Amino acid sequence: MTTNENTQHTRNTRQTQTVPTAHHRTLGTTGPTVHPLGLGCMGMSALYGEADRSESIATIHAALDAGVTLLDTGDFYGMGHNELLINEALRTAPAAARDQALTSVKFGALRTVEGGFTGYDGRPAAVKNFLAYSLQRLGRDHIDIYRIARVDPDVPIEETVGAIAEAVQAGHVRHIGMSEVGADTLRRAAAVAPISDLQIEYSLISRGIEEEILPTARELGIGITAYGVLSRGLISGHFTRDRTLAPGDFRGMSPRFQGDNLDRNLDLVDALRKVADDKGVSVAQTAIAWVLSRGEDIVPLVGARRRDRLTEALGALDTVLTPADLAAIEAAVPAGAAAGERYPAAQMAHLDSEH
């Protein structure tokens, strides 16, 4: 390990104040109690270039060993690959760790052999079909939180949620979640059955939920599982202007990683780095700690694919942000300062949360 890497490792693992590991968070008024951080497993199978299978499994094991309980996936991540990976990781984990694991699964995305997306299917019959395949791939008799990845515009959300509610009654699902929906859709879903949490992008540079969606979720007693807390690595402190992305990497199409947008966004990261350096923690820890600070009803999902990145993310739990720190962070990365949309235009059109 080089001198610079040693310095960064020390910074990543430095503790400023211990937060008890028992300080868990509950997803809404009806959802499960979970570790304050969840592990987003998508990158172990898709969208960020090739991942190392053995390292991915070791990372899941390390997360469980650290007390992480929520494993987030989607049946379309690698067309089932991610669920099979989680199955293998859980089968090879100690029994106690396996028993504490909770699975959060998104469904509904329609894929092609070439890996393209062709839409979403929220019909009740499709819900039951997707669920049957996921249970088989995961090797479990139930899924802890089940949610459609994006609203099917051709199927009323009431019908989709009703089908998941039937699966809850049958014992195949424990809780119903939502994903990337707006306030109105969230209300309609909650009128059908209890909703544990809304999974939606939320970070220092993606704060759109604060205006209407987050207040609505809180009014309804629905928790938030926040993905993209490091904006796909953009605000992790590790992404550089000259980085070459692997073929098929989602970031190669993401507006925030393109041309002048990337330069402007990394300027924000440079400003955030000054705040992090003053605290003796990493940029990623600062960004994750900021999301943690937004409320006890918010559980950040960290997309670590390697154990060192997981260790760094867990250090955010020990990063206590004072009012002065929060003010400095706001000054470094003001709301709305990001350049570029969070998805390409075609994918933005599928986001009920953006309409």
mmCIF file of C-alpha atoms in Angstrom:
data_model
loop_
_atom_site.group_PDB
_atom_site.id
_atom_site.type_symbol
_atom_site.label_atom_id
_atom_site.label_comp_id
_atom_site.label_asym_id
_atom_site.label_seq_id
_atom_site.Cartn_x
_atom_site.Cartn_y
_atom_site.Cartn_z
ATOM 1 C CA MET A 1 0.000 0.000 0.000
ATOM 2 C CA THR A 2 1.420 3.417 -0.950
ATOM 3 C CA THR A 3 1.869 6.322 1.466
ATOM 4 C CA ASN A 4 -1.132 8.106 -0.043
ATOM 5 C CA GLU A 5 -3.274 4.969 0.262
ATOM 6 C CA ASN A 6 -2.195 4.553 3.889
ATOM 7 C CA THR A 7 -3.172 8.155 4.589
ATOM 8 C CA GLN A 8 -6.543 7.694 2.926
ATOM 9 C CA HIS A 9 -7.138 4.397 4.774
ATOM 10 C CA THR A 10 -6.409 6.091 8.091
ATOM 11 C CA ARG A 11 -8.797 8.910 7.209
ATOM 12 C CA ASN A 12 -11.493 6.459 6.094
ATOM 13 C CA THR A 13 -11.456 4.462 9.318
ATOM 14 C CA ARG A 14 -10.860 7.272 11.817
ATOM 15 C CA GLN A 15 -13.605 7.596 14.422
ATOM 16 C CA THR A 16 -14.768 10.970 15.733
ATOM 17 C CA GLN A 17 -17.476 9.771 18.102
ATOM 18 C CA THR A 18 -18.882 6.310 18.626
ATOM 19 C CA VAL A 19 -22.519 5.690 17.742
ATOM 20 C CA PRO A 20 -23.863 2.530 19.432
ATOM 21 C CA THR A 21 -24.387 -0.297 16.960
ATOM 22 C CA ALA A 22 -27.796 -0.930 18.541
ATOM 23 C CA HIS A 23 -28.975 2.467 17.332
ATOM 24 C CA HIS A 24 -31.107 1.037 14.571
ATOM 25 C CA ARG A 25 -33.813 2.767 12.559
ATOM 26 C CA THR A 26 -37.369 1.699 11.820
ATOM 27 C CA LEU A 27 -38.756 1.991 8.307
ATOM 28 C CA GLY A 28 -41.928 3.952 8.797
ATOM 29 C CA THR A 29 -44.584 3.042 11.324
ATOM 30 C CA THR A 30 -45.188 -0.450 9.940
ATOM 31 C CA GLY A 31 -41.813 -1.531 8.554
ATOM 32 C CA PRO A 32 -38.905 -3.505 9.980
ATOM 33 C CA THR A 33 -36.178 -2.217 12.267
ATOM 34 C CA VAL A 34 -32.861 -2.174 10.424
ATOM 35 C CA HIS A 35 -29.241 -1.160 10.772
ATOM 36 C CA PRO A 36 -28.804 2.572 9.981
ATOM 37 C CA LEU A 37 -27.108 1.690 6.679
ATOM 38 C CA GLY A 38 -28.324 -0.768 4.061
ATOM 39 C CA LEU A 39 -26.202 -2.449 1.401
ATOM 40 C CA GLY A 40 -27.231 -1.782 -2.189
ATOM 41 C CA CYS A 41 -26.062 -4.798 -4.175
ATOM 42 C CA MET A 42 -26.818 -3.695 -7.744
ATOM 43 C CA GLY A 43 -23.238 -2.806 -8.668
ATOM 44 C CA MET A 44 -22.129 -6.349 -7.878
ATOM 45 C CA SER A 45 -24.019 -7.518 -10.973
ATOM 46 C CA ALA A 46 -24.759 -4.636 -13.304
ATOM 47 C CA LEU A 47 -24.320 -1.104 -14.610
ATOM 48 C CA TYR A 48 -20.870 -0.222 -13.236
ATOM 49 C CA GLY A 49 -18.672 -2.577 -15.195
ATOM 50 C CA GLU A 50 -17.481 -6.021 -14.162
ATOM 51 C CA ALA A 51 -17.379 -6.882 -10.481
ATOM 52 C CA ASP A 52 -15.352 -9.559 -8.698
ATOM 53 C CA ARG A 53 -17.767 -12.292 -7.575
ATOM 54 C CA SER A 54 -15.664 -13.502 -4.647
ATOM 55 C CA GLU A 55 -15.079 -9.940 -3.449
ATOM 56 C CA SER A 56 -18.787 -9.178 -3.786
ATOM 57 C CA ILE A 57 -19.682 -12.140 -1.583
ATOM 58 C CA ALA A 58 -16.950 -11.211 0.884
ATOM 59 C CA THR A 59 -18.385 -7.695 1.011
ATOM 60 C CA ILE A 60 -21.878 -8.986 1.786
ATOM 61 C CA HIS A 61 -20.393 -11.192 4.520
ATOM 62 C CA ALA A 62 -18.475 -8.233 5.936
ATOM 63 C CA ALA A 63 -21.625 -6.111 5.930
ATOM 64 C CA LEU A 64 -23.577 -8.772 7.806
ATOM 65 C CA ASP A 65 -20.684 -9.196 10.241
ATOM 66 C CA ALA A 66 -20.781 -5.437 10.889
ATOM 67 C CA GLY A 67 -24.470 -5.663 11.741
ATOM 68 C CA VAL A 68 -25.920 -4.460 8.444
ATOM 69 C CA THR A 69 -29.328 -6.089 8.005
ATOM 70 C CA LEU A 70 -30.920 -4.713 4.824
ATOM 71 C CA LEU A 71 -29.719 -6.108 1.474
ATOM 72 C CA ASP A 72 -31.258 -4.272 -1.466
ATOM 73 C CA THR A 73 -31.556 -5.798 -4.918
ATOM 74 C CA GLY A 74 -33.745 -6.026 -8.002
ATOM 75 C CA ASP A 75 -34.776 -9.094 -9.954
ATOM 76 C CA PHE A 76 -33.567 -7.373 -13.127
ATOM 77 C CA TYR A 77 -30.041 -6.622 -11.830
ATOM 78 C CA GLY A 78 -28.056 -8.798 -14.181
ATOM 79 C CA MET A 79 -31.326 -10.564 -15.104
ATOM 80 C CA GLY A 80 -31.401 -12.539 -11.861
ATOM 81 C CA HIS A 81 -27.641 -12.623 -11.301
ATOM 82 C CA ASN A 82 -27.819 -10.364 -8.250
ATOM 83 C CA GLU A 83 -30.443 -12.440 -6.485
ATOM 84 C CA LEU A 84 -28.415 -15.590 -7.098
ATOM 85 C CA LEU A 85 -25.328 -13.809 -5.762
ATOM 86 C CA ILE A 86 -27.164 -12.839 -2.577
ATOM 87 C CA ASN A 87 -28.428 -16.414 -2.272
ATOM 88 C CA GLU A 88 -24.843 -17.699 -2.400
ATOM 89 C CA ALA A 89 -23.647 -15.089 0.081
ATOM 90 C CA LEU A 90 -26.395 -15.945 2.548
ATOM 91 C CA ARG A 91 -25.927 -19.700 2.175
ATOM 92 C CA THR A 92 -22.225 -19.364 2.965
ATOM 93 C CA ALA A 93 -22.655 -16.877 5.821
ATOM 94 C CA PRO A 94 -22.807 -17.926 9.488
ATOM 95 C CA ALA A 95 -26.325 -18.883 10.537
ATOM 96 C CA ALA A 96 -26.696 -15.904 12.870
ATOM 97 C CA ALA A 97 -25.761 -13.471 10.110
ATOM 98 C CA ARG A 98 -28.044 -15.222 7.641
ATOM 99 C CA ASP A 99 -30.954 -15.027 10.069
ATOM 100 C CA GLN A 100 -30.586 -11.272 10.574
ATOM 101 C CA ALA A 101 -30.530 -10.491 6.833
ATOM 102 C CA LEU A 102 -33.546 -8.727 5.348
ATOM 103 C CA THR A 103 -34.117 -8.674 1.594
ATOM 104 C CA SER A 104 -35.530 -5.666 -0.245
ATOM 105 C CA VAL A 105 -36.420 -6.552 -3.837
ATOM 106 C CA LYS A 106 -37.557 -4.399 -6.749
ATOM 107 C CA PHE A 107 -39.430 -5.977 -9.646
ATOM 108 C CA GLY A 108 -41.262 -5.050 -12.812
ATOM 109 C CA ALA A 109 -38.525 -3.996 -15.226
ATOM 110 C CA LEU A 110 -38.682 -5.672 -18.633
ATOM 111 C CA ARG A 111 -35.310 -6.524 -20.193
ATOM 112 C CA THR A 112 -33.923 -7.722 -23.504
ATOM 113 C CA VAL A 113 -31.264 -10.361 -24.113
ATOM 114 C CA GLU A 114 -28.883 -7.529 -24.975
ATOM 115 C CA GLY A 115 -29.541 -5.877 -21.607
ATOM 116 C CA GLY A 116 -31.883 -3.114 -22.728
ATOM 117 C CA PHE A 117 -34.959 -1.928 -20.851
ATOM 118 C CA THR A 118 -38.314 -2.036 -22.624
ATOM 119 C CA GLY A 119 -40.725 -0.880 -19.930
ATOM 120 C CA TYR A 120 -42.382 -2.021 -16.704
ATOM 121 C CA ASP A 121 -45.119 -4.515 -15.880
ATOM 122 C CA GLY A 122 -47.218 -3.939 -12.771
ATOM 123 C CA ARG A 123 -50.164 -6.201 -13.581
ATOM 124 C CA PRO A 124 -51.240 -8.395 -10.632
ATOM 125 C CA ALA A 125 -50.491 -11.584 -12.586
ATOM 126 C CA ALA A 126 -47.017 -10.261 -13.380
ATOM 127 C CA VAL A 127 -46.425 -9.373 -9.721
ATOM 128 C CA LYS A 128 -47.100 -12.969 -8.714
ATOM 129 C CA ASN A 129 -44.871 -14.262 -11.511
ATOM 130 C CA PHE A 130 -41.944 -11.983 -10.658
ATOM 131 C CA LEU A 131 -42.297 -12.903 -6.981
ATOM 132 C CA ALA A 132 -42.210 -16.645 -7.642
ATOM 133 C CA TYR A 133 -38.959 -16.360 -9.580
ATOM 134 C CA SER A 134 -37.337 -14.104 -6.972
ATOM 135 C CA LEU A 135 -38.167 -16.447 -4.112
ATOM 136 C CA GLN A 136 -36.585 -19.304 -6.047
ATOM 137 C CA ARG A 137 -33.432 -17.383 -6.940
ATOM 138 C CA LEU A 138 -32.993 -16.026 -3.413
ATOM 139 C CA GLY A 139 -33.631 -19.418 -1.844
ATOM 140 C CA ARG A 140 -36.007 -17.926 0.717
ATOM 141 C CA ASP A 141 -39.643 -18.505 1.599
ATOM 142 C CA HIS A 142 -40.401 -14.791 1.820
ATOM 143 C CA ILE A 143 -39.123 -11.365 0.780
ATOM 144 C CA ASP A 144 -38.979 -8.762 3.521
ATOM 145 C CA ILE A 145 -39.803 -5.697 1.400
ATOM 146 C CA TYR A 146 -41.205 -5.973 -2.122
ATOM 147 C CA ARG A 147 -41.710 -3.038 -4.486
ATOM 148 C CA ILE A 148 -42.198 -2.262 -8.152
ATOM 149 C CA ALA A 149 -39.111 -0.475 -9.483
ATOM 150 C CA ARG A 150 -41.040 2.083 -11.518
ATOM 151 C CA VAL A 151 -44.757 2.727 -11.853
ATOM 152 C CA ASP A 152 -46.357 0.949 -14.790
ATOM 153 C CA PRO A 153 -48.247 3.771 -16.561
ATOM 154 C CA ASP A 154 -50.783 1.273 -17.920
ATOM 155 C CA VAL A 155 -51.721 -0.238 -14.544
ATOM 156 C CA PRO A 156 -53.247 1.714 -11.629
ATOM 157 C CA ILE A 157 -50.879 1.646 -8.669
ATOM 158 C CA GLU A 158 -53.783 0.387 -6.567
ATOM 159 C CA GLU A 159 -53.813 -2.864 -8.554
ATOM 160 C CA THR A 160 -50.068 -3.405 -8.232
ATOM 161 C CA VAL A 161 -50.046 -2.687 -4.499
ATOM 162 C CA GLY A 162 -53.137 -4.830 -4.029
ATOM 163 C CA ALA A 163 -51.332 -7.780 -5.582
ATOM 164 C CA ILE A 164 -48.364 -7.324 -3.224
ATOM 165 C CA ALA A 165 -50.829 -7.067 -0.313
ATOM 166 C CA GLU A 166 -52.199 -10.462 -1.306
ATOM 167 C CA ALA A 167 -48.647 -11.826 -1.178
ATOM 168 C CA VAL A 168 -48.307 -10.358 2.323
ATOM 169 C CA GLN A 169 -51.477 -12.155 3.379
ATOM 170 C CA ALA A 170 -50.103 -15.384 1.899
ATOM 171 C CA GLY A 171 -46.837 -14.994 3.855
ATOM 172 C CA HIS A 172 -44.608 -14.615 0.804
ATOM 173 C CA VAL A 173 -43.872 -10.924 1.506
ATOM 174 C CA ARG A 174 -43.488 -9.169 4.852
ATOM 175 C CA HIS A 175 -43.743 -5.486 3.885
ATOM 176 C CA ILE A 176 -44.730 -3.370 0.884
ATOM 177 C CA GLY A 177 -42.362 -0.696 -0.367
ATOM 178 C CA MET A 178 -42.507 1.872 -3.143
ATOM 179 C CA SER A 179 -39.814 3.158 -5.481
ATOM 180 C CA GLU A 180 -39.360 6.532 -7.185
ATOM 181 C CA VAL A 181 -42.986 7.658 -6.853
ATOM 182 C CA GLY A 182 -44.377 11.136 -6.351
ATOM 183 C CA ALA A 183 -46.475 12.337 -3.442
ATOM 184 C CA ASP A 184 -49.848 11.666 -5.100
ATOM 185 C CA THR A 185 -48.947 8.095 -6.044
ATOM 186 C CA LEU A 186 -47.582 7.501 -2.559
ATOM 187 C CA ARG A 187 -50.923 8.581 -1.068
ATOM 188 C CA ARG A 188 -52.854 6.314 -3.428
ATOM 189 C CA ALA A 189 -50.628 3.349 -2.570
ATOM 190 C CA ALA A 190 -50.914 3.961 1.173
ATOM 191 C CA ALA A 191 -54.699 4.019 0.867
ATOM 192 C CA VAL A 192 -54.610 0.394 -0.327
ATOM 193 C CA ALA A 193 -52.206 -1.149 2.204
ATOM 194 C CA PRO A 194 -49.519 -0.129 4.724
ATOM 195 C CA ILE A 195 -46.324 1.058 3.005
ATOM 196 C CA SER A 196 -43.090 0.576 4.940
ATOM 197 C CA ASP A 197 -40.756 2.755 2.937
ATOM 198 C CA LEU A 198 -40.158 4.692 -0.242
ATOM 199 C CA GLN A 199 -36.888 3.933 -2.009
ATOM 200 C CA ILE A 200 -35.752 7.048 -3.831
ATOM 201 C CA GLU A 201 -32.559 8.866 -4.759
ATOM 202 C CA TYR A 202 -31.468 11.315 -2.085
ATOM 203 C CA SER A 203 -28.068 12.893 -1.670
ATOM 204 C CA LEU A 204 -26.350 16.236 -1.333
ATOM 205 C CA ILE A 205 -26.791 16.783 -5.066
ATOM 206 C CA SER A 206 -30.207 15.096 -5.443
ATOM 207 C CA ARG A 207 -32.540 16.864 -3.039
ATOM 208 C CA GLY A 208 -35.748 16.993 -5.036
ATOM 209 C CA ILE A 209 -37.684 14.951 -2.464
ATOM 210 C CA GLU A 210 -37.414 17.667 0.166
ATOM 211 C CA GLU A 211 -40.125 19.874 -1.316
ATOM 212 C CA GLU A 212 -43.129 17.543 -1.385
ATOM 213 C CA ILE A 213 -42.263 13.841 -1.387
ATOM 214 C CA LEU A 214 -40.405 13.670 1.943
ATOM 215 C CA PRO A 215 -43.049 15.690 3.852
ATOM 216 C CA THR A 216 -45.768 13.448 2.407
ATOM 217 C CA ALA A 217 -43.905 10.294 3.405
ATOM 218 C CA ARG A 218 -43.533 11.630 6.931
ATOM 219 C CA GLU A 219 -47.199 12.592 7.104
ATOM 220 C CA LEU A 220 -48.129 9.030 6.098
ATOM 221 C CA GLY A 221 -45.612 7.353 8.420
ATOM 222 C CA ILE A 222 -43.518 5.982 5.562
ATOM 223 C CA GLY A 223 -39.744 5.640 5.852
ATOM 224 C CA ILE A 224 -37.136 6.493 3.222
ATOM 225 C CA THR A 225 -34.467 4.138 1.941
ATOM 226 C CA ALA A 226 -32.161 6.551 0.150
ATOM 227 C CA TYR A 227 -30.152 5.241 -2.769
ATOM 228 C CA GLY A 228 -27.516 7.151 -4.712
ATOM 229 C CA VAL A 229 -26.205 8.779 -1.529
ATOM 230 C CA LEU A 230 -22.815 9.087 -3.250
ATOM 231 C CA SER A 231 -24.410 9.777 -6.638
ATOM 232 C CA ARG A 232 -22.915 6.642 -8.175
ATOM 233 C CA GLY A 233 -19.475 7.568 -6.942
ATOM 234 C CA LEU A 234 -19.603 11.128 -8.226
ATOM 235 C CA ILE A 235 -19.438 12.671 -4.750
ATOM 236 C CA SER A 236 -17.469 9.843 -3.135
ATOM 237 C CA GLY A 237 -14.183 11.689 -3.355
ATOM 238 C CA HIS A 238 -12.749 8.874 -5.483
ATOM 239 C CA PHE A 239 -14.005 9.858 -8.937
ATOM 240 C CA THR A 240 -11.540 11.839 -11.066
ATOM 241 C CA ARG A 241 -11.909 13.945 -14.190
ATOM 242 C CA ASP A 242 -9.672 11.640 -16.223
ATOM 243 C CA ARG A 243 -11.281 8.361 -15.191
ATOM 244 C CA THR A 244 -12.013 5.927 -18.019
ATOM 245 C CA LEU A 245 -15.296 4.061 -17.635
ATOM 246 C CA ALA A 246 -15.760 0.441 -18.678
ATOM 247 C CA PRO A 247 -18.050 -0.324 -21.628
ATOM 248 C CA GLY A 248 -21.662 -0.457 -20.477
ATOM 249 C CA ASP A 249 -21.038 1.568 -17.329
ATOM 250 C CA PHE A 250 -24.217 3.561 -16.642
ATOM 251 C CA ARG A 251 -22.162 6.639 -15.821
ATOM 252 C CA GLY A 252 -21.064 6.818 -19.440
ATOM 253 C CA MET A 253 -24.632 7.893 -20.253
ATOM 254 C CA SER A 254 -25.460 9.816 -17.089
ATOM 255 C CA PRO A 255 -25.738 13.569 -17.706
ATOM 256 C CA ARG A 256 -23.942 14.409 -14.478
ATOM 257 C CA PHE A 257 -20.799 12.633 -15.661
ATOM 258 C CA GLN A 258 -20.600 14.358 -19.046
ATOM 259 C CA GLY A 259 -18.279 17.182 -20.172
ATOM 260 C CA ASP A 260 -18.751 20.489 -18.404
ATOM 261 C CA ASN A 261 -21.301 18.930 -16.073
ATOM 262 C CA LEU A 262 -18.647 16.606 -14.680
ATOM 263 C CA ASP A 263 -16.218 19.474 -14.168
ATOM 264 C CA ARG A 264 -18.824 21.558 -12.349
ATOM 265 C CA ASN A 265 -19.910 18.660 -10.168
ATOM 266 C CA LEU A 266 -16.355 17.726 -9.229
ATOM 267 C CA ASP A 267 -15.806 21.360 -8.271
ATOM 268 C CA LEU A 268 -18.565 20.806 -5.706
ATOM 269 C CA VAL A 269 -16.744 17.704 -4.488
ATOM 270 C CA ASP A 270 -13.546 19.723 -4.093
ATOM 271 C CA ALA A 271 -15.435 22.182 -1.902
ATOM 272 C CA LEU A 272 -16.904 19.320 0.124
ATOM 273 C CA ARG A 273 -13.436 17.818 0.519
ATOM 274 C CA LYS A 274 -12.317 20.903 2.413
ATOM 275 C CA VAL A 275 -15.092 20.348 4.945
ATOM 276 C CA ALA A 276 -14.232 16.663 5.236
ATOM 277 C CA ASP A 277 -10.522 17.376 5.655
ATOM 278 C CA ASP A 278 -11.269 19.794 8.479
ATOM 279 C CA LYS A 279 -13.092 16.997 10.301
ATOM 280 C CA GLY A 280 -10.456 14.378 9.504
ATOM 281 C CA VAL A 281 -12.907 12.132 7.671
ATOM 282 C CA SER A 282 -13.388 11.200 4.042
ATOM 283 C CA VAL A 283 -15.593 12.910 1.477
ATOM 284 C CA ALA A 284 -17.773 9.793 1.226
ATOM 285 C CA GLN A 285 -18.225 9.632 4.990
ATOM 286 C CA THR A 286 -19.252 13.273 5.030
ATOM 287 C CA ALA A 287 -21.795 12.778 2.247
ATOM 288 C CA ILE A 288 -23.296 9.673 3.861
ATOM 289 C CA ALA A 289 -23.345 11.285 7.307
ATOM 290 C CA TRP A 290 -25.247 14.229 5.815
ATOM 291 C CA VAL A 291 -27.999 11.874 4.585
ATOM 292 C CA LEU A 292 -28.054 10.154 7.989
ATOM 293 C CA SER A 293 -28.491 13.560 9.615
ATOM 294 C CA ARG A 294 -31.668 14.305 7.665
ATOM 295 C CA GLY A 295 -33.842 12.210 9.948
ATOM 296 C CA GLU A 296 -34.181 8.958 11.865
ATOM 297 C CA ASP A 297 -36.711 7.818 9.258
ATOM 298 C CA ILE A 298 -34.052 7.760 6.517
ATOM 299 C CA VAL A 299 -31.803 4.737 5.880
ATOM 300 C CA PRO A 300 -29.027 5.328 3.334
ATOM 301 C CA LEU A 301 -28.199 2.472 0.973
ATOM 302 C CA VAL A 302 -24.483 2.298 0.223
ATOM 303 C CA GLY A 303 -23.481 0.603 -3.021
ATOM 304 C CA ALA A 304 -20.146 -0.777 -1.850
ATOM 305 C CA ARG A 305 -18.773 -3.527 -4.097
ATOM 306 C CA ARG A 306 -15.575 -4.012 -2.103
ATOM 307 C CA ARG A 307 -14.771 -4.421 1.562
ATOM 308 C CA ASP A 308 -12.595 -1.318 1.728
ATOM 309 C CA ARG A 309 -15.417 0.832 0.383
ATOM 310 C CA LEU A 310 -17.809 -0.780 2.868
ATOM 311 C CA THR A 311 -15.439 -0.017 5.740
ATOM 312 C CA GLU A 312 -15.278 3.586 4.621
ATOM 313 C CA ALA A 313 -19.073 3.833 4.398
ATOM 314 C CA LEU A 314 -19.558 2.337 7.859
ATOM 315 C CA GLY A 315 -17.279 5.058 9.190
ATOM 316 C CA ALA A 316 -20.056 7.539 8.415
ATOM 317 C CA LEU A 317 -21.867 6.189 11.476
ATOM 318 C CA ASP A 318 -19.064 7.600 13.601
ATOM 319 C CA THR A 319 -19.029 10.932 11.782
ATOM 320 C CA VAL A 320 -21.060 13.315 13.889
ATOM 321 C CA LEU A 321 -21.956 16.515 12.084
ATOM 322 C CA THR A 322 -22.356 19.602 14.223
ATOM 323 C CA PRO A 323 -24.579 22.542 13.234
ATOM 324 C CA ALA A 324 -21.422 24.316 12.069
ATOM 325 C CA ASP A 325 -20.458 21.289 9.960
ATOM 326 C CA LEU A 326 -23.905 21.160 8.387
ATOM 327 C CA ALA A 327 -23.742 24.855 7.558
ATOM 328 C CA ALA A 328 -20.322 24.364 5.960
ATOM 329 C CA ILE A 329 -21.634 21.448 3.907
ATOM 330 C CA GLU A 330 -24.624 23.484 2.718
ATOM 331 C CA ALA A 331 -22.267 26.287 1.696
ATOM 332 C CA ALA A 332 -20.008 23.872 -0.176
ATOM 333 C CA VAL A 333 -22.840 22.053 -1.948
ATOM 334 C CA PRO A 334 -25.968 24.218 -2.019
ATOM 335 C CA ALA A 335 -29.296 22.623 -2.854
ATOM 336 C CA GLY A 336 -29.791 22.550 -6.619
ATOM 337 C CA ALA A 337 -26.114 23.107 -7.374
ATOM 338 C CA ALA A 338 -25.602 19.893 -9.371
ATOM 339 C CA ALA A 339 -25.123 20.172 -13.114
ATOM 340 C CA GLY A 340 -27.194 17.754 -15.207
ATOM 341 C CA GLU A 341 -30.167 15.518 -14.522
ATOM 342 C CA ARG A 342 -29.722 12.350 -12.492
ATOM 343 C CA TYR A 343 -30.800 10.090 -15.389
ATOM 344 C CA PRO A 344 -30.788 10.390 -19.190
ATOM 345 C CA ALA A 345 -33.994 11.914 -20.589
ATOM 346 C CA ALA A 346 -35.524 8.582 -21.619
ATOM 347 C CA GLN A 347 -35.173 7.209 -18.092
ATOM 348 C CA MET A 348 -36.322 10.430 -16.453
ATOM 349 C CA ALA A 349 -39.604 9.942 -18.320
ATOM 350 C CA HIS A 350 -40.209 6.733 -16.321
ATOM 351 C CA LEU A 351 -39.836 8.471 -12.946
ATOM 352 C CA ASP A 352 -43.217 9.158 -11.363
ATOM 353 C CA SER A 353 -41.285 11.113 -8.737
ATOM 354 C CA GLU A 354 -40.269 13.684 -11.337
ATOM 355 C CA HIS A 355 -43.759 14.405 -12.679
#
